[in-house]
JSON list of C-alpha atoms in Angstrom, two decimals:
[
{"chain": "A", "resi": 11, "resn": "MET", "atom": "CA", "xyz": [93.55, 15.26, 58.58]},
{"chain": "A", "resi": 12, "resn": "HIS", "atom": "CA", "xyz": [91.28, 12.45, 59.62]},
{"chain": "A", "resi": 13, "resn": "ILE", "atom": "CA", "xyz": [88.63, 14.87, 60.83]},
{"chain": "A", "resi": 14, "resn": "ARG", "atom": "CA", "xyz": [88.88, 16.87, 57.60]},
{"chain": "A", "resi": 15, "resn": "SER", "atom": "CA", "xyz": [88.26, 13.72, 55.54]},
{"chain": "A", "resi": 16, "resn": "ILE", "atom": "CA", "xyz": [85.21, 12.89, 57.56]},
{"chain": "A", "resi": 17, "resn": "MET", "atom": "CA", "xyz": [83.82, 16.42, 57.11]},
{"chain": "A", "resi": 18, "resn": "MET", "atom": "CA", "xyz": [84.41, 16.28, 53.38]},
{"chain": "A", "resi": 19, "resn": "GLY", "atom": "CA", "xyz": [82.54, 12.97, 53.17]},
{"chain": "A", "resi": 20, "resn": "ILE", "atom": "CA", "xyz": [79.58, 14.36, 55.08]},
{"chain": "A", "resi": 21, "resn": "LEU", "atom": "CA", "xyz": [79.49, 17.38, 52.74]},
{"chain": "A", "resi": 22, "resn": "VAL", "atom": "CA", "xyz": [79.49, 15.19, 49.64]},
{"chain": "A", "resi": 23, "resn": "VAL", "atom": "CA", "xyz": [76.65, 13.05, 51.00]},
{"chain": "A", "resi": 24, "resn": "SER", "atom": "CA", "xyz": [74.61, 16.16, 51.86]},
{"chain": "A", "resi": 25, "resn": "ILE", "atom": "CA", "xyz": [75.07, 17.60, 48.39]},
{"chain": "A", "resi": 26, "resn": "THR", "atom": "CA", "xyz": [74.05, 14.31, 46.81]},
{"chain": "A", "resi": 27, "resn": "LEU", "atom": "CA", "xyz": [70.90, 14.00, 48.93]},
{"chain": "A", "resi": 28, "resn": "ALA", "atom": "CA", "xyz": [69.96, 17.59, 48.15]},
{"chain": "A", "resi": 29, "resn": "GLY", "atom": "CA", "xyz": [70.25, 16.94, 44.42]},
{"chain": "A", "resi": 30, "resn": "CYS", "atom": "CA", "xyz": [67.99, 13.87, 44.64]},
{"chain": "A", "resi": 31, "resn": "ASN", "atom": "CA", "xyz": [65.32, 15.79, 46.54]},
{"chain": "A", "resi": 32, "resn": "THR", "atom": "CA", "xyz": [65.48, 18.57, 43.97]},
{"chain": "A", "resi": 33, "resn": "ASN", "atom": "CA", "xyz": [64.88, 16.11, 41.10]},
{"chain": "A", "resi": 34, "resn": "LEU", "atom": "CA", "xyz": [61.98, 14.51, 42.92]},
{"chain": "A", "resi": 35, "resn": "GLU", "atom": "CA", "xyz": [60.32, 17.88, 43.54]},
{"chain": "A", "resi": 36, "resn": "ALA", "atom": "CA", "xyz": [60.86, 18.90, 39.95]},
{"chain": "A", "resi": 37, "resn": "ALA", "atom": "CA", "xyz": [59.23, 15.72, 38.80]},
{"chain": "A", "resi": 38, "resn": "ASP", "atom": "CA", "xyz": [56.23, 16.32, 41.07]},
{"chain": "A", "resi": 39, "resn": "ASP", "atom": "CA", "xyz": [55.86, 19.93, 39.96]},
{"chain": "A", "resi": 40, "resn": "ASP", "atom": "CA", "xyz": [56.28, 19.29, 36.19]},
{"chain": "A", "resi": 41, "resn": "PRO", "atom": "CA", "xyz": [52.81, 19.45, 34.56]},
{"chain": "A", "resi": 42, "resn": "ASN", "atom": "CA", "xyz": [54.17, 18.20, 31.28]},
{"chain": "A", "resi": 43, "resn": "ALA", "atom": "CA", "xyz": [54.97, 14.87, 32.79]},
{"chain": "A", "resi": 44, "resn": "THR", "atom": "CA", "xyz": [51.35, 14.36, 33.88]},
{"chain": "A", "resi": 45, "resn": "THR", "atom": "CA", "xyz": [50.04, 15.62, 30.54]},
{"chain": "A", "resi": 46, "resn": "ASN", "atom": "CA", "xyz": [52.33, 13.32, 28.62]},
{"chain": "A", "resi": 47, "resn": "GLU", "atom": "CA", "xyz": [51.22, 10.36, 30.68]},
{"chain": "A", "resi": 48, "resn": "THR", "atom": "CA", "xyz": [47.54, 11.30, 30.13]},
{"chain": "A", "resi": 49, "resn": "ASN", "atom": "CA", "xyz": [48.07, 11.71, 26.39]},
{"chain": "A", "resi": 50, "resn": "GLU", "atom": "CA", "xyz": [49.85, 8.38, 26.17]},
{"chain": "A", "resi": 51, "resn": "ALA", "atom": "CA", "xyz": [46.94, 6.69, 27.98]},
{"chain": "A", "resi": 52, "resn": "ALA", "atom": "CA", "xyz": [44.42, 8.41, 25.73]},
{"chain": "A", "resi": 53, "resn": "ASN", "atom": "CA", "xyz": [46.32, 7.40, 22.65]},
{"chain": "A", "resi": 54, "resn": "ASP", "atom": "CA", "xyz": [46.37, 3.81, 23.83]},
{"chain": "A", "resi": 55, "resn": "LYS", "atom": "CA", "xyz": [42.58, 3.92, 24.39]},
{"chain": "A", "resi": 56, "resn": "GLN", "atom": "CA", "xyz": [41.46, 5.77, 21.24]},
{"chain": "A", "resi": 57, "resn": "PRO", "atom": "CA", "xyz": [42.11, 2.96, 18.72]},
{"chain": "A", "resi": 58, "resn": "ASN", "atom": "CA", "xyz": [40.07, 0.58, 20.82]},
{"chain": "A", "resi": 59, "resn": "GLU", "atom": "CA", "xyz": [37.23, 3.08, 21.24]},
{"chain": "A", "resi": 60, "resn": "ALA", "atom": "CA", "xyz": [37.29, 3.92, 17.53]},
{"chain": "A", "resi": 61, "resn": "ALA", "atom": "CA", "xyz": [37.22, 0.25, 16.69]},
{"chain": "A", "resi": 62, "resn": "GLY", "atom": "CA", "xyz": [34.27, -0.24, 19.03]},
{"chain": "A", "resi": 63, "resn": "THR", "atom": "CA", "xyz": [32.38, 2.71, 17.51]},
{"chain": "A", "resi": 64, "resn": "SER", "atom": "CA", "xyz": [33.04, 1.50, 13.98]},
{"chain": "A", "resi": 65, "resn": "SER", "atom": "CA", "xyz": [31.88, -1.98, 14.85]},
{"chain": "A", "resi": 66, "resn": "GLU", "atom": "CA", "xyz": [28.68, -0.67, 16.44]},
{"chain": "A", "resi": 67, "resn": "SER", "atom": "CA", "xyz": [28.04, 1.53, 13.39]},
{"chain": "A", "resi": 68, "resn": "ASN", "atom": "CA", "xyz": [28.53, -1.43, 11.04]},
{"chain": "A", "resi": 69, "resn": "VAL", "atom": "CA", "xyz": [26.16, -3.58, 13.08]},
{"chain": "A", "resi": 70, "resn": "GLU", "atom": "CA", "xyz": [23.52, -0.83, 13.07]},
{"chain": "A", "resi": 71, "resn": "GLN", "atom": "CA", "xyz": [23.89, -0.29, 9.32]},
{"chain": "A", "resi": 72, "resn": "SER", "atom": "CA", "xyz": [23.63, -4.03, 8.71]},
{"chain": "A", "resi": 73, "resn": "HIS", "atom": "CA", "xyz": [20.50, -4.14, 10.88]},
{"chain": "A", "resi": 74, "resn": "ASN", "atom": "CA", "xyz": [18.95, -1.26, 8.92]},
{"chain": "A", "resi": 75, "resn": "ASP", "atom": "CA", "xyz": [19.79, -2.96, 5.63]},
{"chain": "A", "resi": 76, "resn": "ASP", "atom": "CA", "xyz": [18.18, -6.18, 6.85]},
{"chain": "A", "resi": 77, "resn": "ASN", "atom": "CA", "xyz": [15.05, -4.27, 7.90]},
{"chain": "A", "resi": 78, "resn": "SER", "atom": "CA", "xyz": [14.85, -2.51, 4.54]},
{"chain": "A", "resi": 79, "resn": "ALA", "atom": "CA", "xyz": [15.17, -5.80, 2.68]},
{"chain": "A", "resi": 80, "resn": "ALA", "atom": "CA", "xyz": [12.55, -7.40, 4.91]},
{"chain": "A", "resi": 81, "resn": "ASN", "atom": "CA", "xyz": [10.13, -4.50, 4.42]},
{"chain": "A", "resi": 82, "resn": "GLU", "atom": "CA", "xyz": [10.58, -4.62, 0.64]},
{"chain": "A", "resi": 83, "resn": "SER", "atom": "CA", "xyz": [10.00, -8.37, 0.65]},
{"chain": "A", "resi": 84, "resn": "ASN", "atom": "CA", "xyz": [6.86, -7.94, 2.74]},
{"chain": "A", "resi": 85, "resn": "ARG", "atom": "CA", "xyz": [5.53, -5.27, 0.35]},
{"chain": "A", "resi": 86, "resn": "ASN", "atom": "CA", "xyz": [6.14, -7.56, -2.64]},
{"chain": "A", "resi": 87, "resn": "ASN", "atom": "CA", "xyz": [4.46, -10.46, -0.88]},
{"chain": "A", "resi": 88, "resn": "ASP", "atom": "CA", "xyz": [1.48, -8.26, 0.03]},
{"chain": "A", "resi": 89, "resn": "ASP", "atom": "CA", "xyz": [1.19, -7.08, -3.58]},
{"chain": "A", "resi": 90, "resn": "ASN", "atom": "CA", "xyz": [1.36, -10.62, -4.91]},
{"chain": "A", "resi": 91, "resn": "SER", "atom": "CA", "xyz": [-1.12, -11.88, -2.31]},
{"chain": "A", "resi": 92, "resn": "SER", "atom": "CA", "xyz": [-3.50, -9.05, -3.13]},
{"chain": "A", "resi": 93, "resn": "LYS", "atom": "CA", "xyz": [-3.24, -9.81, -6.83]},
{"chain": "A", "resi": 94, "resn": "GLN", "atom": "CA", "xyz": [-3.87, -13.52, -6.27]},
{"chain": "A", "resi": 95, "resn": "ARG", "atom": "CA", "xyz": [-6.90, -12.75, -4.11]},
{"chain": "A", "resi": 96, "resn": "SER", "atom": "CA", "xyz": [-8.35, -10.59, -6.90]},
{"chain": "A", "resi": 97, "resn": "ILE", "atom": "CA", "xyz": [-8.29, -13.38, -9.50]},
{"chain": "A", "resi": 98, "resn": "PRO", "atom": "CA", "xyz": [-11.35, -15.61, -8.92]},
{"chain": "A", "resi": 99, "resn": "ASP", "atom": "CA", "xyz": [-11.04, -19.38, -8.94]},
{"chain": "A", "resi": 100, "resn": "GLU", "atom": "CA", "xyz": [-13.75, -19.56, -11.60]},
{"chain": "A", "resi": 101, "resn": "LEU", "atom": "CA", "xyz": [-11.66, -17.67, -14.16]},
{"chain": "A", "resi": 102, "resn": "GLU", "atom": "CA", "xyz": [-10.68, -19.77, -17.17]},
{"chain": "A", "resi": 103, "resn": "LYS", "atom": "CA", "xyz": [-8.15, -18.79, -19.82]},
{"chain": "A", "resi": 104, "resn": "HIS", "atom": "CA", "xyz": [-8.43, -20.06, -23.40]},
{"chain": "A", "resi": 105, "resn": "THR", "atom": "CA", "xyz": [-5.52, -19.34, -25.76]},
{"chain": "A", "resi": 106, "resn": "PHE", "atom": "CA", "xyz": [-5.88, -19.65, -29.55]},
{"chain": "A", "resi": 107, "resn": "ASN", "atom": "CA", "xyz": [-3.53, -19.44, -32.53]},
{"chain": "A", "resi": 108, "resn": "THR", "atom": "CA", "xyz": [-5.14, -16.30, -33.91]},
{"chain": "A", "resi": 109, "resn": "SER", "atom": "CA", "xyz": [-7.41, -13.52, -32.71]},
{"chain": "A", "resi": 110, "resn": "GLU", "atom": "CA", "xyz": [-9.98, -14.67, -35.28]},
{"chain": "A", "resi": 111, "resn": "GLU", "atom": "CA", "xyz": [-10.15, -18.08, -33.63]},
{"chain": "A", "resi": 112, "resn": "ALA", "atom": "CA", "xyz": [-10.55, -16.40, -30.26]},
{"chain": "A", "resi": 113, "resn": "ALA", "atom": "CA", "xyz": [-13.41, -14.26, -31.61]},
{"chain": "A", "resi": 114, "resn": "ASN", "atom": "CA", "xyz": [-15.14, -17.32, -33.06]},
{"chain": "A", "resi": 115, "resn": "TYR", "atom": "CA", "xyz": [-15.03, -19.01, -29.66]},
{"chain": "A", "resi": 116, "resn": "MET", "atom": "CA", "xyz": [-17.18, -16.24, -28.17]},
{"chain": "A", "resi": 117, "resn": "GLU", "atom": "CA", "xyz": [-20.81, -17.28, -27.83]},
{"chain": "A", "resi": 118, "resn": "GLY", "atom": "CA", "xyz": [-23.76, -15.16, -28.90]},
{"chain": "A", "resi": 119, "resn": "TYR", "atom": "CA", "xyz": [-22.26, -11.73, -29.46]},
{"chain": "A", "resi": 120, "resn": "ARG", "atom": "CA", "xyz": [-24.60, -9.35, -31.31]},
{"chain": "A", "resi": 121, "resn": "ASN", "atom": "CA", "xyz": [-24.86, -5.66, -32.10]},
{"chain": "A", "resi": 122, "resn": "ILE", "atom": "CA", "xyz": [-28.30, -4.49, -30.98]},
{"chain": "A", "resi": 123, "resn": "LYS", "atom": "CA", "xyz": [-29.70, -2.16, -33.64]},
{"chain": "A", "resi": 124, "resn": "GLN", "atom": "CA", "xyz": [-33.44, -2.25, -32.98]},
{"chain": "A", "resi": 125, "resn": "THR", "atom": "CA", "xyz": [-34.34, -1.22, -29.43]},
{"chain": "A", "resi": 126, "resn": "ASN", "atom": "CA", "xyz": [-37.69, -1.14, -27.63]},
{"chain": "A", "resi": 127, "resn": "ILE", "atom": "CA", "xyz": [-36.88, -0.87, -23.93]},
{"chain": "A", "resi": 128, "resn": "ASP", "atom": "CA", "xyz": [-35.28, 1.90, -21.88]},
{"chain": "A", "resi": 129, "resn": "LEU", "atom": "CA", "xyz": [-32.91, 0.46, -19.27]},
{"chain": "A", "resi": 130, "resn": "GLY", "atom": "CA", "xyz": [-31.84, 3.78, -17.81]},
{"chain": "A", "resi": 131, "resn": "PHE", "atom": "CA", "xyz": [-28.62, 5.83, -17.94]},
{"chain": "A", "resi": 132, "resn": "GLY", "atom": "CA", "xyz": [-29.05, 6.30, -21.67]},
{"chain": "A", "resi": 133, "resn": "ILE", "atom": "CA", "xyz": [-28.96, 2.55, -22.41]},
{"chain": "A", "resi": 134, "resn": "GLU", "atom": "CA", "xyz": [-31.56, 1.22, -24.83]},
{"chain": "A", "resi": 135, "resn": "GLY", "atom": "CA", "xyz": [-32.19, -2.50, -25.14]},
{"chain": "A", "resi": 136, "resn": "SER", "atom": "CA", "xyz": [-34.21, -5.03, -27.07]},
{"chain": "A", "resi": 137, "resn": "ARG", "atom": "CA", "xyz": [-37.03, -7.13, -25.61]},
{"chain": "A", "resi": 138, "resn": "ASP", "atom": "CA", "xyz": [-38.15, -10.26, -27.44]},
{"chain": "A", "resi": 139, "resn": "ALA", "atom": "CA", "xyz": [-39.98, -13.52, -26.71]},
{"chain": "A", "resi": 140, "resn": "GLY", "atom": "CA", "xyz": [-40.69, -16.90, -28.26]},
{"chain": "A", "resi": 141, "resn": "ALA", "atom": "CA", "xyz": [-40.94, -20.65, -27.57]},
{"chain": "A", "resi": 142, "resn": "GLY", "atom": "CA", "xyz": [-41.29, -20.20, -23.82]},
{"chain": "A", "resi": 143, "resn": "HIS", "atom": "CA", "xyz": [-38.40, -17.73, -23.55]},
{"chain": "A", "resi": 144, "resn": "GLN", "atom": "CA", "xyz": [-38.32, -13.99, -23.07]},
{"chain": "A", "resi": 145, "resn": "TYR", "atom": "CA", "xyz": [-35.12, -12.10, -23.86]},
{"chain": "A", "resi": 146, "resn": "ILE", "atom": "CA", "xyz": [-33.68, -8.72, -22.97]},
{"chain": "A", "resi": 147, "resn": "SER", "atom": "CA", "xyz": [-30.39, -7.73, -24.55]},
{"chain": "A", "resi": 148, "resn": "TRP", "atom": "CA", "xyz": [-28.27, -4.62, -24.99]},
{"chain": "A", "resi": 149, "resn": "ASN", "atom": "CA", "xyz": [-24.75, -3.37, -25.72]},
{"chain": "A", "resi": 150, "resn": "GLU", "atom": "CA", "xyz": [-22.38, -1.47, -23.46]},
{"chain": "A", "resi": 151, "resn": "GLY", "atom": "CA", "xyz": [-19.25, -0.47, -25.34]},
{"chain": "A", "resi": 152, "resn": "ARG", "atom": "CA", "xyz": [-17.81, -3.65, -26.85]},
{"chain": "A", "resi": 153, "resn": "TRP", "atom": "CA", "xyz": [-19.93, -5.82, -24.58]},
{"chain": "A", "resi": 154, "resn": "PHE", "atom": "CA", "xyz": [-23.12, -7.69, -25.41]},
{"chain": "A", "resi": 155, "resn": "ILE", "atom": "CA", "xyz": [-25.36, -8.49, -22.44]},
{"chain": "A", "resi": 156, "resn": "GLY", "atom": "CA", "xyz": [-28.31, -10.86, -22.79]},
{"chain": "A", "resi": 157, "resn": "LEU", "atom": "CA", "xyz": [-30.91, -12.23, -20.36]},
{"chain": "A", "resi": 158, "resn": "ASP", "atom": "CA", "xyz": [-32.81, -15.44, -21.15]},
{"chain": "A", "resi": 159, "resn": "TYR", "atom": "CA", "xyz": [-35.84, -16.01, -18.89]},
{"chain": "A", "resi": 160, "resn": "PRO", "atom": "CA", "xyz": [-38.85, -18.35, -19.03]},
{"chain": "A", "resi": 161, "resn": "THR", "atom": "CA", "xyz": [-42.17, -16.84, -19.95]},
{"chain": "A", "resi": 162, "resn": "ASP", "atom": "CA", "xyz": [-43.85, -19.05, -17.33]},
{"chain": "A", "resi": 163, "resn": "THR", "atom": "CA", "xyz": [-43.09, -17.49, -13.96]},
{"chain": "A", "resi": 164, "resn": "GLN", "atom": "CA", "xyz": [-43.23, -20.85, -12.14]},
{"chain": "A", "resi": 165, "resn": "TYR", "atom": "CA", "xyz": [-39.91, -21.74, -13.74]},
{"chain": "A", "resi": 166, "resn": "VAL", "atom": "CA", "xyz": [-38.15, -18.48, -13.00]},
{"chain": "A", "resi": 167, "resn": "THR", "atom": "CA", "xyz": [-35.30, -18.09, -10.49]},
{"chain": "A", "resi": 168, "resn": "GLU", "atom": "CA", "xyz": [-36.30, -16.99, -7.02]},
{"chain": "A", "resi": 169, "resn": "LYS", "atom": "CA", "xyz": [-33.56, -14.41, -6.37]},
{"chain": "A", "resi": 170, "resn": "TYR", "atom": "CA", "xyz": [-34.10, -12.43, -9.59]},
{"chain": "A", "resi": 171, "resn": "PRO", "atom": "CA", "xyz": [-37.62, -13.32, -10.76]},
{"chain": "A", "resi": 172, "resn": "ASN", "atom": "CA", "xyz": [-38.08, -10.18, -12.88]},
{"chain": "A", "resi": 173, "resn": "ASN", "atom": "CA", "xyz": [-35.78, -9.97, -15.88]},
{"chain": "A", "resi": 174, "resn": "THR", "atom": "CA", "xyz": [-36.60, -6.30, -16.58]},
{"chain": "A", "resi": 175, "resn": "ALA", "atom": "CA", "xyz": [-35.74, -5.32, -13.00]},
{"chain": "A", "resi": 176, "resn": "LEU", "atom": "CA", "xyz": [-32.52, -7.33, -13.20]},
{"chain": "A", "resi": 177, "resn": "ALA", "atom": "CA", "xyz": [-31.52, -5.72, -16.52]},
{"chain": "A", "resi": 178, "resn": "LYS", "atom": "CA", "xyz": [-32.00, -2.24, -15.06]},
{"chain": "A", "resi": 179, "resn": "GLN", "atom": "CA", "xyz": [-30.07, -3.20, -11.93]},
{"chain": "A", "resi": 180, "resn": "MET", "atom": "CA", "xyz": [-27.16, -4.47, -14.04]},
{"chain": "A", "resi": 181, "resn": "VAL", "atom": "CA", "xyz": [-27.10, -1.27, -16.09]},
{"chain": "A", "resi": 182, "resn": "SER", "atom": "CA", "xyz": [-27.10, 0.81, -12.90]},
{"chain": "A", "resi": 183, "resn": "TYR", "atom": "CA", "xyz": [-24.32, -1.29, -11.39]},
{"chain": "A", "resi": 184, "resn": "LEU", "atom": "CA", "xyz": [-22.14, -0.97, -14.48]},
{"chain": "A", "resi": 185, "resn": "GLU", "atom": "CA", "xyz": [-22.41, 2.81, -14.35]},
{"chain": "A", "resi": 186, "resn": "SER", "atom": "CA", "xyz": [-19.94, 2.81, -11.43]},
{"chain": "A", "resi": 187, "resn": "HIS", "atom": "CA", "xyz": [-18.28, -0.61, -11.80]},
{"chain": "A", "resi": 188, "resn": "TYR", "atom": "CA", "xyz": [-16.33, -1.00, -15.01]},
{"chain": "A", "resi": 189, "resn": "LEU", "atom": "CA", "xyz": [-16.03, -4.25, -16.91]},
{"chain": "A", "resi": 190, "resn": "PRO", "atom": "CA", "xyz": [-12.65, -5.21, -18.41]},
{"chain": "A", "resi": 191, "resn": "ALA", "atom": "CA", "xyz": [-12.05, -3.45, -21.71]},
{"chain": "A", "resi": 192, "resn": "PRO", "atom": "CA", "xyz": [-11.83, -6.25, -24.31]},
{"chain": "A", "resi": 193, "resn": "GLN", "atom": "CA", "xyz": [-9.50, -5.77, -27.25]},
{"chain": "A", "resi": 194, "resn": "GLY", "atom": "CA", "xyz": [-12.05, -7.71, -29.26]},
{"chain": "A", "resi": 195, "resn": "LYS", "atom": "CA", "xyz": [-15.46, -8.15, -27.67]},
{"chain": "A", "resi": 196, "resn": "GLY", "atom": "CA", "xyz": [-17.15, -9.30, -24.48]},
{"chain": "A", "resi": 197, "resn": "VAL", "atom": "CA", "xyz": [-20.32, -11.26, -23.73]},
{"chain": "A", "resi": 198, "resn": "ILE", "atom": "CA", "xyz": [-22.46, -11.65, -20.60]},
{"chain": "A", "resi": 199, "resn": "LYS", "atom": "CA", "xyz": [-25.27, -14.19, -20.78]},
{"chain": "A", "resi": 200, "resn": "VAL", "atom": "CA", "xyz": [-27.67, -14.75, -17.90]},
{"chain": "A", "resi": 201, "resn": "ARG", "atom": "CA", "xyz": [-30.04, -17.73, -17.82]},
{"chain": "A", "resi": 202, "resn": "GLY", "atom": "CA", "xyz": [-32.90, -17.18, -15.38]},
{"chain": "A", "resi": 203, "resn": "PHE", "atom": "CA", "xyz": [-34.44, -20.67, -15.27]},
{"chain": "A", "resi": 204, "resn": "LYS", "atom": "CA", "xyz": [-34.90, -22.04, -11.76]},
{"chain": "A", "resi": 205, "resn": "ASP", "atom": "CA", "xyz": [-33.72, -25.55, -12.57]},
{"chain": "A", "resi": 206, "resn": "SER", "atom": "CA", "xyz": [-30.65, -24.45, -14.55]},
{"chain": "A", "resi": 207, "resn": "PRO", "atom": "CA", "xyz": [-29.51, -20.91, -13.66]},
{"chain": "A", "resi": 208, "resn": "GLN", "atom": "CA", "xyz": [-26.25, -19.78, -15.27]},
{"chain": "A", "resi": 209, "resn": "VAL", "atom": "CA", "xyz": [-24.10, -16.72, -15.75]},
{"chain": "A", "resi": 210, "resn": "LYS", "atom": "CA", "xyz": [-21.41, -16.88, -18.42]},
{"chain": "A", "resi": 211, "resn": "ILE", "atom": "CA", "xyz": [-18.97, -14.01, -18.93]},
{"chain": "A", "resi": 212, "resn": "GLN", "atom": "CA", "xyz": [-16.39, -14.01, -21.73]},
{"chain": "A", "resi": 213, "resn": "TRP", "atom": "CA", "xyz": [-14.04, -11.34, -23.02]},
{"chain": "A", "resi": 214, "resn": "GLN", "atom": "CA", "xyz": [-11.37, -11.42, -25.67]},
{"chain": "A", "resi": 215, "resn": "VAL", "atom": "CA", "xyz": [-7.85, -10.01, -25.42]},
{"chain": "A", "resi": 216, "resn": "ASP", "atom": "CA", "xyz": [-6.11, -10.64, -28.74]},
{"chain": "A", "resi": 217, "resn": "LYS", "atom": "CA", "xyz": [-5.63, -14.45, -28.96]},
{"chain": "A", "resi": 218, "resn": "VAL", "atom": "CA", "xyz": [-6.95, -15.12, -25.45]},
{"chain": "A", "resi": 219, "resn": "VAL", "atom": "CA", "xyz": [-10.51, -15.48, -24.19]},
{"chain": "A", "resi": 220, "resn": "TYR", "atom": "CA", "xyz": [-11.12, -15.16, -20.45]},
{"chain": "A", "resi": 221, "resn": "GLU", "atom": "CA", "xyz": [-14.23, -16.86, -19.14]},
{"chain": "A", "resi": 222, "resn": "ILE", "atom": "CA", "xyz": [-16.21, -17.05, -15.89]},
{"chain": "A", "resi": 223, "resn": "ASN", "atom": "CA", "xyz": [-19.07, -19.51, -15.39]},
{"chain": "A", "resi": 224, "resn": "SER", "atom": "CA", "xyz": [-21.38, -19.49, -12.39]},
{"chain": "A", "resi": 225, "resn": "ASP", "atom": "CA", "xyz": [-24.54, -21.36, -11.44]},
{"chain": "A", "resi": 226, "resn": "LYS", "atom": "CA", "xyz": [-25.13, -19.44, -8.20]},
{"chain": "A", "resi": 227, "resn": "ASN", "atom": "CA", "xyz": [-27.99, -17.38, -9.64]},
{"chain": "A", "resi": 228, "resn": "ASN", "atom": "CA", "xyz": [-26.17, -14.15, -8.79]},
{"chain": "A", "resi": 229, "resn": "PRO", "atom": "CA", "xyz": [-25.26, -12.17, -11.94]},
{"chain": "A", "resi": 230, "resn": "ILE", "atom": "CA", "xyz": [-24.01, -9.14, -9.99]},
{"chain": "A", "resi": 231, "resn": "GLU", "atom": "CA", "xyz": [-21.54, -11.27, -8.04]},
{"chain": "A", "resi": 232, "resn": "ALA", "atom": "CA", "xyz": [-20.26, -12.88, -11.25]},
{"chain": "A", "resi": 233, "resn": "ILE", "atom": "CA", "xyz": [-19.83, -9.46, -12.87]},
{"chain": "A", "resi": 234, "resn": "GLN", "atom": "CA", "xyz": [-17.85, -8.25, -9.85]},
{"chain": "A", "resi": 235, "resn": "LYS", "atom": "CA", "xyz": [-15.52, -11.24, -10.21]},
{"chain": "A", "resi": 236, "resn": "ALA", "atom": "CA", "xyz": [-14.94, -10.36, -13.87]},
{"chain": "A", "resi": 237, "resn": "ILE", "atom": "CA", "xyz": [-14.19, -6.77, -12.88]},
{"chain": "A", "resi": 238, "resn": "ASP", "atom": "CA", "xyz": [-11.68, -7.89, -10.24]},
{"chain": "A", "resi": 239, "resn": "ALA", "atom": "CA", "xyz": [-10.03, -10.28, -12.68]},
{"chain": "A", "resi": 240, "resn": "GLY", "atom": "CA", "xyz": [-9.74, -7.55, -15.31]},
{"chain": "A", "resi": 241, "resn": "LYS", "atom": "CA", "xyz": [-7.87, -5.32, -12.84]},
{"chain": "A", "resi": 242, "resn": "SER", "atom": "CA", "xyz": [-5.40, -8.06, -11.95]},
{"chain": "A", "resi": 243, "resn": "LEU", "atom": "CA", "xyz": [-4.58, -9.63, -15.31]}
]
C-alpha cells in the first residue's frame, strides 16, 4: 500500500509538469499573443505620434502665416516708400474754398491764339519782345507754358542760353513725358535771367493748386518732378 501511494504521487506530479510544459509551448507558438502585444504597443504609441505630427503641422502653418504677413507688410512698406520718394520736397499744396478761388491763384495763364513760331510736333507758339524781355509761349492741352528771357545775351542763363532751343527741347520732352492732367488749368513759367533764374509750375485740381518752385536753372528737371508728383498724388 505504501509503495502504491508513492507511485500514485509520482504519477500526479508527472501529469502536472506535463500540463505546465504544454501551456508554455502553446504560449510560445501562439502568433496571436505576439500580434496582440504588438498592436497594444502600437496603440500606445500612435496618440503620441499623432500629437507630435499635429504639433509640427501647426508650427509649420503658423510659420507660413507669419511669413505671409511679413511679405505683405514689406510690399506695403515698399509701395509707401516708393510713393513718398516720387513726391518732391519742393511740392506745395494750396487749398481754397472754391475752385474759382483756386483758378484765380494761378499766375499768368493764357490761351495762345496768334502764333508765329513752329516748336515742332505740331505745336505752334507765340514769340514776342519788349522792354528788355523776349517771350516764347504756347499751350499744350490745358497747360500754358511761357519763357521769359532777356534780350541782352550777357544777362542770360548759362545752361540754357537760347530760349528758342529750350522751348523746342521742352516740347520734344513732353511728347513722351506727360504732365499731370489738371481739372482746371496748369502753368509753367521759366525765367531765363542769369541773376534770378526761376521755374514755377502750378496745376489746379478742383479746389487745390499744386505748385513747384525751383531756382536751379533746370526747367526739364522741374518738369520731371511735376510729372512724378502727378503720378503719386
